[in-house]
Coordinates of C-alpha atoms in Angstrom, one line a residue:
Chain I
X412 CA 53.9 147.3 57.0
X413 CA 53.7 146.6 53.2
X414 CA 53.3 143.1 51.8
X415 CA 53.3 142.3 48.0
X416 CA 52.9 138.7 47.0
X417 CA 53.5 137.5 43.2
X418 CA 51.4 140.3 41.7
X419 CA 50.7 140.5 37.9
X420 CA 49.4 144.2 36.4
X421 CA 48.6 144.2 33.0
X422 CA 47.5 147.4 31.1
X423 CA 44.1 147.3 29.1
X424 CA 45.8 146.4 25.9
X425 CA 47.3 143.5 27.4
X426 CA 50.8 144.7 27.9
X427 CA 52.2 143.2 31.1
X428 CA 53.6 146.2 33.5
X429 CA 54.4 143.7 36.6
X430 CA 54.9 140.3 36.4
X431 CA 55.4 138.0 39.5
X432 CA 56.5 140.8 42.1
X433 CA 56.9 140.1 45.6
X434 CA 58.3 142.5 48.1
X435 CA 58.0 143.4 51.7
X436 CA 58.7 146.8 53.4
X437 CA 58.9 147.0 57.2
X438 CA 57.5 149.7 59.3
X439 CA 59.6 152.7 59.4
X440 CA 62.0 151.4 56.5
X441 CA 62.8 153.4 53.7
X442 CA 62.9 151.3 50.6
X443 CA 63.8 152.6 47.2
X444 CA 62.5 151.1 43.9
X445 CA 64.8 151.7 41.0
X446 CA 64.9 150.7 37.5
X447 CA 65.1 151.9 33.8
X448 CA 62.2 153.7 32.2
X449 CA 59.3 151.4 31.6
X450 CA 60.6 149.0 34.4
X451 CA 57.1 149.3 36.2
X452 CA 58.2 151.8 39.4
X453 CA 55.1 153.9 38.7
X454 CA 52.7 150.9 38.1
X455 CA 53.8 149.7 41.2
X456 CA 53.1 152.5 43.4
X457 CA 49.6 152.8 41.4
X458 CA 48.8 149.3 42.1
X459 CA 49.5 149.6 46.1
X460 CA 46.6 152.3 46.2
X461 CA 44.3 150.5 44.1
X462 CA 44.5 152.7 40.9
X463 CA 45.5 149.8 38.8
X464 CA 44.5 146.6 40.6
X465 CA 46.4 143.4 39.9
X466 CA 45.1 140.9 38.0
X467 CA 47.0 138.2 40.1
X468 CA 48.5 138.1 43.5
X469 CA 48.0 140.2 46.6
X470 CA 48.7 143.2 48.0
X471 CA 48.3 144.4 51.9
X472 CA 49.0 147.5 53.9
X473 CA 49.3 146.7 57.8
X474 CA 47.3 143.5 57.5
X475 CA 44.7 145.1 55.3
X476 CA 44.3 143.4 51.8
X477 CA 43.9 146.0 48.7
X478 CA 40.8 145.3 47.0
X479 CA 37.8 147.4 45.6
X480 CA 35.8 147.3 48.9
X481 CA 38.4 149.1 51.2
X482 CA 40.2 151.6 48.6
X483 CA 39.0 154.4 50.7
X484 CA 40.7 153.2 53.9
X485 CA 43.8 152.0 52.0
X486 CA 44.4 155.2 50.5
X487 CA 44.1 157.0 53.8
X488 CA 47.0 154.4 55.2
X489 CA 49.0 155.2 51.9
X490 CA 49.3 158.5 50.6
X491 CA 50.9 159.0 46.9
X492 CA 53.3 161.8 45.9
X493 CA 53.2 162.0 42.2
X494 CA 56.2 162.6 39.9
X495 CA 54.8 165.9 38.4
X496 CA 53.2 168.2 41.2
X497 CA 51.2 169.8 38.7
X498 CA 48.9 166.8 38.3
X499 CA 48.1 167.0 42.3
X500 CA 47.8 170.6 43.0
X501 CA 44.6 171.8 41.4
X502 CA 42.9 174.0 43.8
X503 CA 43.0 177.8 43.8
X504 CA 45.3 177.7 47.0
X505 CA 47.9 176.0 48.7
X506 CA 45.5 175.8 51.8
X507 CA 42.6 174.3 50.2
X508 CA 45.0 172.0 48.2
X509 CA 46.3 170.6 51.5
X510 CA 42.6 170.5 52.9
X511 CA 41.3 168.7 49.9
X512 CA 42.3 165.4 51.4
X513 CA 40.9 165.9 54.9
X514 CA 37.7 167.4 53.8
X515 CA 37.0 164.4 51.6
X516 CA 37.6 162.2 54.7
X517 CA 34.5 164.4 56.2
X518 CA 36.8 165.7 59.0
X519 CA 35.5 168.8 60.6
X520 CA 36.8 172.2 59.6
X521 CA 38.7 172.6 62.6
X522 CA 40.5 169.2 62.4
X523 CA 41.0 170.0 58.9
X524 CA 42.7 173.2 59.8
X525 CA 44.7 171.7 62.4
X526 CA 46.0 169.1 60.1
X527 CA 46.9 171.5 57.3
X528 CA 48.9 173.5 59.5
X529 CA 50.7 170.7 60.9
X530 CA 51.4 169.7 57.6
X531 CA 52.7 172.8 56.3
X532 CA 54.9 173.2 59.6
X533 CA 56.2 169.5 59.1
X534 CA 57.6 170.7 55.6
X535 CA 58.5 174.4 56.7
X536 CA 56.2 176.1 54.4
X537 CA 53.3 177.7 56.3
X538 CA 54.2 181.2 54.8
X539 CA 53.0 179.5 51.4
X540 CA 49.4 178.7 52.9
X541 CA 47.5 181.5 50.7
X542 CA 49.5 181.5 47.9
X543 CA 48.5 180.1 44.3
X544 CA 49.6 176.7 43.9
X545 CA 50.4 177.4 40.2
X546 CA 52.7 180.4 41.1
X547 CA 55.2 178.5 43.4
X548 CA 58.5 177.1 42.2
X549 CA 59.3 173.6 41.4
X550 CA 60.8 173.0 44.9
X551 CA 57.8 174.8 46.7
X552 CA 55.3 173.0 44.6
X553 CA 56.8 169.6 45.5
X554 CA 56.8 170.2 49.1
X555 CA 53.2 171.3 49.2
X556 CA 52.3 168.1 47.0
X557 CA 54.0 165.9 50.0
X558 CA 52.1 168.2 52.6
X559 CA 48.8 167.5 50.9
X560 CA 49.5 163.9 51.2
X561 CA 50.8 164.2 54.8
X562 CA 47.5 165.9 55.8
X563 CA 45.9 162.4 56.0
X564 CA 48.5 161.1 58.2
X565 CA 49.3 158.1 56.4
X566 CA 51.4 155.4 57.8
X567 CA 52.9 154.7 54.3
X568 CA 54.3 157.1 51.9
X569 CA 54.6 156.2 48.3
X570 CA 57.0 158.9 46.2
X571 CA 57.1 158.8 42.7
X572 CA 60.4 160.4 41.5
X573 CA 60.4 162.7 44.1
X574 CA 63.5 164.6 43.1
X575 CA 62.8 165.1 39.8
X576 CA 62.5 168.7 38.2
X577 CA 64.5 169.7 41.4
X578 CA 67.6 171.9 41.4
X579 CA 70.6 170.7 43.6
X580 CA 69.6 172.8 46.5
X581 CA 65.7 172.1 46.4
X582 CA 66.9 168.3 46.0
X583 CA 69.0 168.3 48.8
X584 CA 66.7 170.1 51.1
X585 CA 63.8 167.6 50.3
X586 CA 66.0 164.5 51.3
X587 CA 66.5 166.3 54.8
X588 CA 62.8 166.3 54.9
X589 CA 62.6 163.0 54.0
X590 CA 65.0 162.0 56.7
X591 CA 63.2 164.0 59.3
X592 CA 59.5 162.4 58.4
X593 CA 59.4 159.4 60.7
X594 CA 57.0 157.5 58.1
X595 CA 57.5 154.3 56.2
X596 CA 58.7 155.1 52.5
X597 CA 58.8 153.5 49.3
X598 CA 60.3 155.6 46.9
X599 CA 60.4 155.1 43.2
X600 CA 63.4 156.9 41.7
X601 CA 66.3 157.1 39.3
X602 CA 68.2 159.3 41.8
X603 CA 70.3 156.5 43.1
X604 CA 72.5 158.9 45.2
X605 CA 69.4 159.5 46.9
X606 CA 68.7 156.0 47.5
X607 CA 72.1 155.5 48.6
X608 CA 71.9 158.3 51.3
X609 CA 68.2 157.6 52.5
X610 CA 67.2 154.0 52.1
X611 CA 68.0 150.8 53.9
X612 CA 66.8 148.8 51.1
X613 CA 66.8 148.9 47.4
X614 CA 64.7 146.8 45.1
X615 CA 65.6 146.7 41.3
X616 CA 62.9 146.2 38.8
X617 CA 63.8 145.0 35.2
X618 CA 60.8 144.8 32.6
X619 CA 58.2 144.4 35.3
X620 CA 60.2 141.8 37.3
X621 CA 62.0 141.9 40.6
X622 CA 65.6 141.8 39.2
X623 CA 67.5 142.1 42.6
X624 CA 66.7 143.1 46.4
X625 CA 69.1 144.0 49.0
X626 CA 70.9 146.8 51.0
X627 CA 72.0 149.9 49.1
X628 CA 75.5 149.3 49.1
X629 CA 75.7 146.0 47.9
X630 CA 73.1 146.7 45.2
X631 CA 73.7 150.2 43.7
X632 CA 77.6 149.7 43.8
X633 CA 77.6 146.5 41.9
X634 CA 78.5 147.7 38.6
X635 CA 77.7 144.4 36.5
X636 CA 74.3 144.5 38.1
X637 CA 73.4 148.0 37.5
X638 CA 74.4 147.7 33.8
X639 CA 72.2 144.5 33.1
X640 CA 69.5 146.6 34.7
X641 CA 69.8 149.2 32.6
X642 CA 71.1 151.5 35.2
X643 CA 74.5 153.1 36.2
X644 CA 76.4 153.5 39.2
X645 CA 75.5 156.4 41.3
X646 CA 77.2 159.7 40.5
X647 CA 79.1 160.2 43.9
X648 CA 80.5 156.6 43.2
X649 CA 82.1 157.6 40.0
X650 CA 84.1 160.2 40.9
Chain T
X378 CA 51.3 181.7 18.5
X379 CA 54.0 183.7 19.1
X380 CA 52.6 185.5 22.0
X381 CA 51.9 182.2 24.0
X382 CA 54.0 183.3 26.6
X383 CA 52.3 186.5 27.3
X384 CA 49.0 184.8 27.1
X385 CA 50.2 182.8 30.1
X386 CA 51.0 186.2 32.0
X387 CA 47.8 188.0 30.9
X388 CA 45.7 184.8 32.5
X389 CA 47.2 185.7 35.7
X390 CA 46.8 189.4 35.7
X391 CA 43.2 189.5 36.9
X392 CA 44.4 187.0 40.1
X393 CA 47.6 189.7 40.7
X394 CA 44.8 192.5 40.9
X395 CA 42.1 190.7 42.7
X396 CA 45.1 190.3 45.6
X397 CA 44.4 194.3 46.3
X398 CA 43.1 195.6 49.7
X399 CA 41.2 198.3 48.7
X400 CA 37.7 199.0 50.1
X401 CA 36.2 197.2 47.3
X402 CA 38.6 194.0 47.4
X403 CA 37.6 193.8 51.3
X404 CA 33.9 193.4 50.7
X405 CA 32.3 190.2 51.3
X406 CA 32.6 188.1 48.0
X407 CA 29.0 186.9 48.4
X408 CA 27.8 190.7 48.1
X409 CA 30.0 191.4 45.1
X410 CA 28.6 188.3 43.4
X411 CA 25.0 189.4 44.2
X412 CA 25.5 193.0 43.0
X413 CA 27.2 192.0 39.7
X414 CA 24.5 189.7 39.2
X415 CA 21.8 192.4 40.0
X416 CA 23.5 194.9 37.9
X417 CA 23.8 192.7 34.7
X418 CA 19.9 191.7 35.1
X419 CA 18.9 195.5 35.3
X420 CA 21.3 196.0 32.4
X421 CA 20.0 193.3 30.0
X422 CA 16.6 194.2 31.1
X423 CA 16.5 197.4 29.2
X424 CA 14.4 198.0 26.0
X425 CA 16.6 197.6 22.9
X426 CA 15.9 201.2 22.1
X427 CA 16.4 202.8 25.4
X428 CA 19.7 203.8 25.1
X429 CA 19.2 206.8 27.2
X430 CA 18.1 204.7 30.2
X431 CA 21.6 202.7 30.0
X432 CA 23.9 205.7 30.1
X433 CA 23.6 206.2 33.9
X434 CA 24.9 202.8 34.5
X435 CA 28.4 203.7 33.0
X436 CA 29.1 205.2 36.3
X437 CA 29.0 201.7 38.1
X438 CA 32.2 200.2 36.3
X439 CA 33.9 203.8 36.5
X440 CA 33.0 204.4 40.1
X441 CA 34.3 200.7 41.3
X442 CA 37.3 200.7 39.1
X443 CA 38.6 204.0 40.9
X444 CA 37.5 203.0 44.2
X445 CA 39.3 199.5 43.5
X446 CA 42.2 201.2 42.0
X447 CA 42.0 198.7 39.1
X448 CA 43.9 200.2 36.0
X449 CA 41.8 200.6 33.0
X450 CA 44.0 198.9 30.3
X451 CA 44.0 195.1 31.3
X452 CA 40.3 195.3 31.5
X453 CA 39.7 196.9 28.3
X454 CA 42.0 194.8 26.6
X455 CA 39.9 191.6 27.7
X456 CA 36.9 193.6 26.5
X457 CA 38.0 193.6 23.3
X458 CA 37.7 190.0 23.0
X459 CA 34.0 190.2 23.5
X460 CA 33.0 193.2 21.5
X461 CA 33.5 191.8 18.0
X462 CA 30.8 189.0 18.8
X463 CA 28.5 192.1 19.9
X464 CA 29.4 194.1 16.9
X465 CA 28.5 191.1 14.4
X466 CA 25.4 190.2 16.2
X467 CA 23.8 193.6 16.2
X468 CA 25.0 195.0 13.0
X469 CA 22.3 193.7 11.1
X470 CA 19.8 195.8 13.0
X471 CA 21.4 199.0 10.9
X472 CA 20.6 197.3 7.7
X473 CA 17.0 196.0 8.5
X474 CA 15.6 198.7 10.8
X475 CA 15.9 201.9 9.0
X476 CA 13.0 203.6 10.6
X477 CA 14.2 207.2 11.6
X478 CA 14.0 207.6 15.3
X479 CA 15.5 211.0 16.0
X480 CA 17.3 213.9 14.4
X481 CA 20.7 215.0 16.3
X482 CA 22.5 217.8 14.8
X483 CA 20.7 217.6 11.3
X484 CA 21.6 213.8 11.3
X485 CA 19.1 211.0 11.0
X486 CA 19.5 208.2 13.4
X487 CA 17.7 205.0 12.7
X488 CA 16.1 202.8 15.3
X489 CA 18.3 200.0 14.2
X490 CA 21.1 202.1 14.7
X491 CA 20.3 203.0 18.3
X492 CA 19.4 199.1 18.8
X493 CA 23.0 198.4 17.6
X494 CA 24.6 201.1 20.1
X495 CA 22.4 199.9 22.9
X496 CA 23.6 196.2 22.4
X497 CA 27.3 197.2 22.2
X498 CA 26.9 199.4 25.4
X499 CA 25.1 196.5 27.2
X500 CA 28.0 194.1 26.4
X501 CA 30.5 196.6 27.6
X502 CA 28.7 197.3 30.6
X503 CA 27.9 193.5 31.6
X504 CA 31.6 192.4 30.5
X505 CA 33.1 195.3 32.6
X506 CA 31.0 194.2 35.4
X507 CA 32.3 190.7 35.6
X508 CA 35.8 191.6 34.9
X509 CA 35.6 194.0 37.8
X510 CA 34.3 191.1 40.0
X511 CA 37.3 189.1 38.8
X512 CA 39.6 191.6 39.4
X513 CA 38.7 192.4 43.1
X514 CA 37.7 188.9 44.2
X515 CA 39.7 185.5 43.7
X516 CA 38.7 182.7 41.9
X517 CA 38.7 180.7 45.3
X518 CA 36.5 183.1 47.1
X519 CA 34.1 183.4 44.1
X520 CA 34.0 179.5 43.6
X521 CA 33.2 179.0 47.2
X522 CA 30.5 181.6 47.1
X523 CA 29.0 179.8 43.9
X524 CA 29.0 176.7 46.1
X525 CA 27.2 178.5 49.1
X526 CA 24.8 179.8 46.4
X527 CA 24.1 176.2 45.7
X528 CA 25.5 176.2 42.1
X529 CA 26.0 172.4 41.1
X530 CA 29.3 171.3 42.4
X531 CA 30.4 169.9 39.3
X532 CA 30.2 173.4 37.8
X533 CA 32.2 175.1 40.4
X534 CA 34.8 172.3 39.9
X535 CA 34.8 172.7 36.2
X536 CA 35.5 176.3 36.7
X537 CA 38.4 175.7 39.1
X538 CA 39.9 173.1 37.0
X539 CA 39.7 175.1 33.8
X540 CA 41.4 178.0 35.4
X541 CA 44.0 176.1 37.0
X542 CA 44.9 174.1 34.0
X543 CA 44.5 176.5 31.4
X544 CA 47.9 178.0 32.0
X545 CA 49.3 174.3 32.2
X546 CA 47.9 173.7 28.7
X547 CA 49.2 176.9 27.0
X548 CA 52.5 176.2 28.7
X549 CA 52.4 172.5 27.0
X550 CA 51.2 174.1 23.6
X551 CA 54.2 176.7 23.9
X552 CA 56.6 173.8 24.3
X553 CA 55.4 171.7 21.6
X554 CA 55.3 175.0 19.2
X555 CA 59.0 175.6 20.4
X556 CA 60.1 172.2 19.6
X557 CA 58.1 172.6 15.9
X558 CA 59.7 175.8 15.1
X559 CA 63.3 174.6 15.8
X560 CA 63.0 171.9 13.6
X561 CA 61.1 174.1 10.9
X562 CA 63.0 177.4 11.2
X563 CA 61.3 178.6 7.7
X564 CA 58.2 178.7 9.3
X565 CA 57.0 181.2 11.7
X566 CA 53.3 179.6 12.2
X567 CA 52.2 175.7 12.2
X568 CA 51.6 174.6 8.8
X569 CA 48.0 173.6 8.1
X570 CA 49.0 170.0 7.2
X571 CA 50.8 169.8 10.7
X572 CA 47.9 171.6 12.8
X573 CA 46.0 168.3 13.0
X574 CA 48.8 166.3 14.5
X575 CA 49.6 169.4 16.4
X576 CA 46.2 169.6 18.2
X577 CA 45.8 166.0 18.3
X578 CA 49.2 165.6 20.5
X579 CA 47.7 168.5 22.6
X580 CA 44.5 166.6 23.2
X581 CA 46.1 163.4 24.2
X582 CA 48.6 165.1 26.3
X583 CA 45.5 166.7 28.0
X584 CA 43.8 163.2 28.1
X585 CA 46.7 161.8 30.0
X586 CA 47.2 164.7 32.6
X587 CA 43.5 164.5 33.1
X588 CA 44.1 160.8 33.9
X589 CA 46.9 161.5 36.2
X590 CA 45.1 164.4 37.9
X591 CA 42.3 162.0 38.5
X592 CA 44.4 159.4 40.1
X593 CA 45.9 162.0 42.3
X594 CA 42.3 163.1 43.4
X595 CA 41.2 159.7 44.2
X596 CA 44.4 158.8 46.2
X597 CA 43.2 161.9 48.6
X598 CA 39.8 160.2 48.9
X599 CA 37.9 162.3 46.2
X600 CA 34.3 160.6 45.7
X601 CA 32.8 163.2 43.1
X602 CA 32.1 166.4 45.7
X603 CA 34.5 168.6 47.3
X604 CA 34.2 171.5 49.5
X605 CA 36.0 175.0 49.9
X606 CA 36.7 177.0 53.0
X607 CA 34.5 179.9 53.6
X608 CA 35.6 181.9 56.6
X609 CA 34.6 185.3 55.4
X610 CA 31.8 187.0 57.6
X611 CA 29.4 189.6 56.2
X612 CA 30.1 192.7 57.9
X613 CA 27.7 195.8 58.8
X614 CA 29.8 197.5 56.0
X615 CA 28.8 194.7 53.3
X616 CA 25.3 195.2 54.1
X617 CA 25.3 198.7 53.6
X618 CA 27.1 198.2 50.3
X619 CA 24.7 195.7 49.3
X620 CA 21.3 197.6 50.1
X621 CA 22.7 201.1 49.1
X622 CA 23.9 199.7 45.9
X623 CA 20.8 197.7 45.3
X624 CA 18.8 201.0 45.8
X625 CA 20.7 203.0 43.6
X626 CA 20.4 200.3 40.8
X627 CA 16.9 200.0 40.9
X628 CA 16.3 204.0 41.0
X629 CA 18.5 204.1 38.1
X630 CA 16.4 201.4 36.4
X631 CA 13.0 202.8 36.6
X632 CA 14.0 206.7 36.8
X633 CA 15.3 207.8 33.3
X634 CA 17.9 210.5 34.5
X635 CA 19.0 211.4 31.3
X636 CA 15.4 212.3 29.9
X637 CA 15.1 214.1 33.1
X638 CA 18.1 215.8 33.0
X639 CA 17.4 216.9 29.4
X640 CA 14.0 218.0 30.1
X641 CA 15.4 220.2 33.2
X642 CA 18.0 221.7 31.1
X643 CA 15.5 222.0 28.5
X644 CA 17.7 220.4 25.8

């Protein structure tokens, strides 16, 4: 589904954000990308959808190589849920926010309407359709941000810190929702417990490089490896 | 600065009012925009000495506010922001245009004074008309109709974004202000020497947010223009309102009822 080979991403000031990163995500897999602050998790997500194109290496989604010519198609295949929903919800009400993507892709109003309601239903938030985005709670905003991405029916969902700013109940509800969503997911997160619960594979980034990769229990429960990568054991394993 | 949180709350008062269900709220937004624009144009079109002609136009905001069940206080509170500008723009008339226009109760009133009062009244009426529109029509409806009226997409987008992110910006300013005060307990306001870095920090945060927002928009296929749903239908009641109000406003504009009433009562 997602294939990344030896990519290198540099910021305009010359700082290397990712160096020789290679990874592979199979269709239907849930993969967590973990790492300390500044390890390159968010940059990796932005590179996949071409917001920051790599200077070296290649990224392909479902066999389609990410380049400037096909970004529109790529961004339909891969939807990004940003860390802060306030960066993503900007229209006057929830309905228009969710309809923003389908309308940009020139779907008819009837098709857009169908997709909006389907996305709202998938997240169980139909009752919020007419509400103003800025008046929602943190958990509601997050669900609407996900619904807004689902409206384009992506094959790959890229989530940047999806559980940040959420209270425990909203976090738990969101993880349950992720479990029910039949999509390939790449989740950049600090929430190691979620990675342990939800994902089949974990990739550890350290200073822009892949430091370790494997099944969650092997990686996340390895105290030495976690410490070396600037992380700690999941909270559930500390008790 | 200490009332930043109130400012955030105030920002959304009009939006709460716009969620009403009165007869005015239910009118088609395009009809409300057209009648508001017509009202503003007619009010502005009066000669600056024609104070008597303007007076009947006061009934428009009064009647609309009553029908829309809008409380006076939040609108007058916002009006206070605009009035000082009109006051300082018009006060020079009083000093430079001193020719006596009329005597009332033994007091002489100059043309300059009448022009000054007329400017204040025009400001009051036009600002109230816009505030009533905002208090009876949601921003998404207004934006949608502006797009329908072929207002450039970029302008409509600016209106939506400004409204949406003003609250976020104020909230960020409040957070920064709180952090500042907590480390500077002897001060109640930001010192002038720190103001540059405070505003600079706020600007940089805004740039960062704008970058992230634009990235989020591009990820959902944004290519420079967007559309908003428009499912409101113009009904018969909307046509009655539009034609009726237009006729009344035109009559008020070209027939000076104040003078007519004064002559009839022989005042």
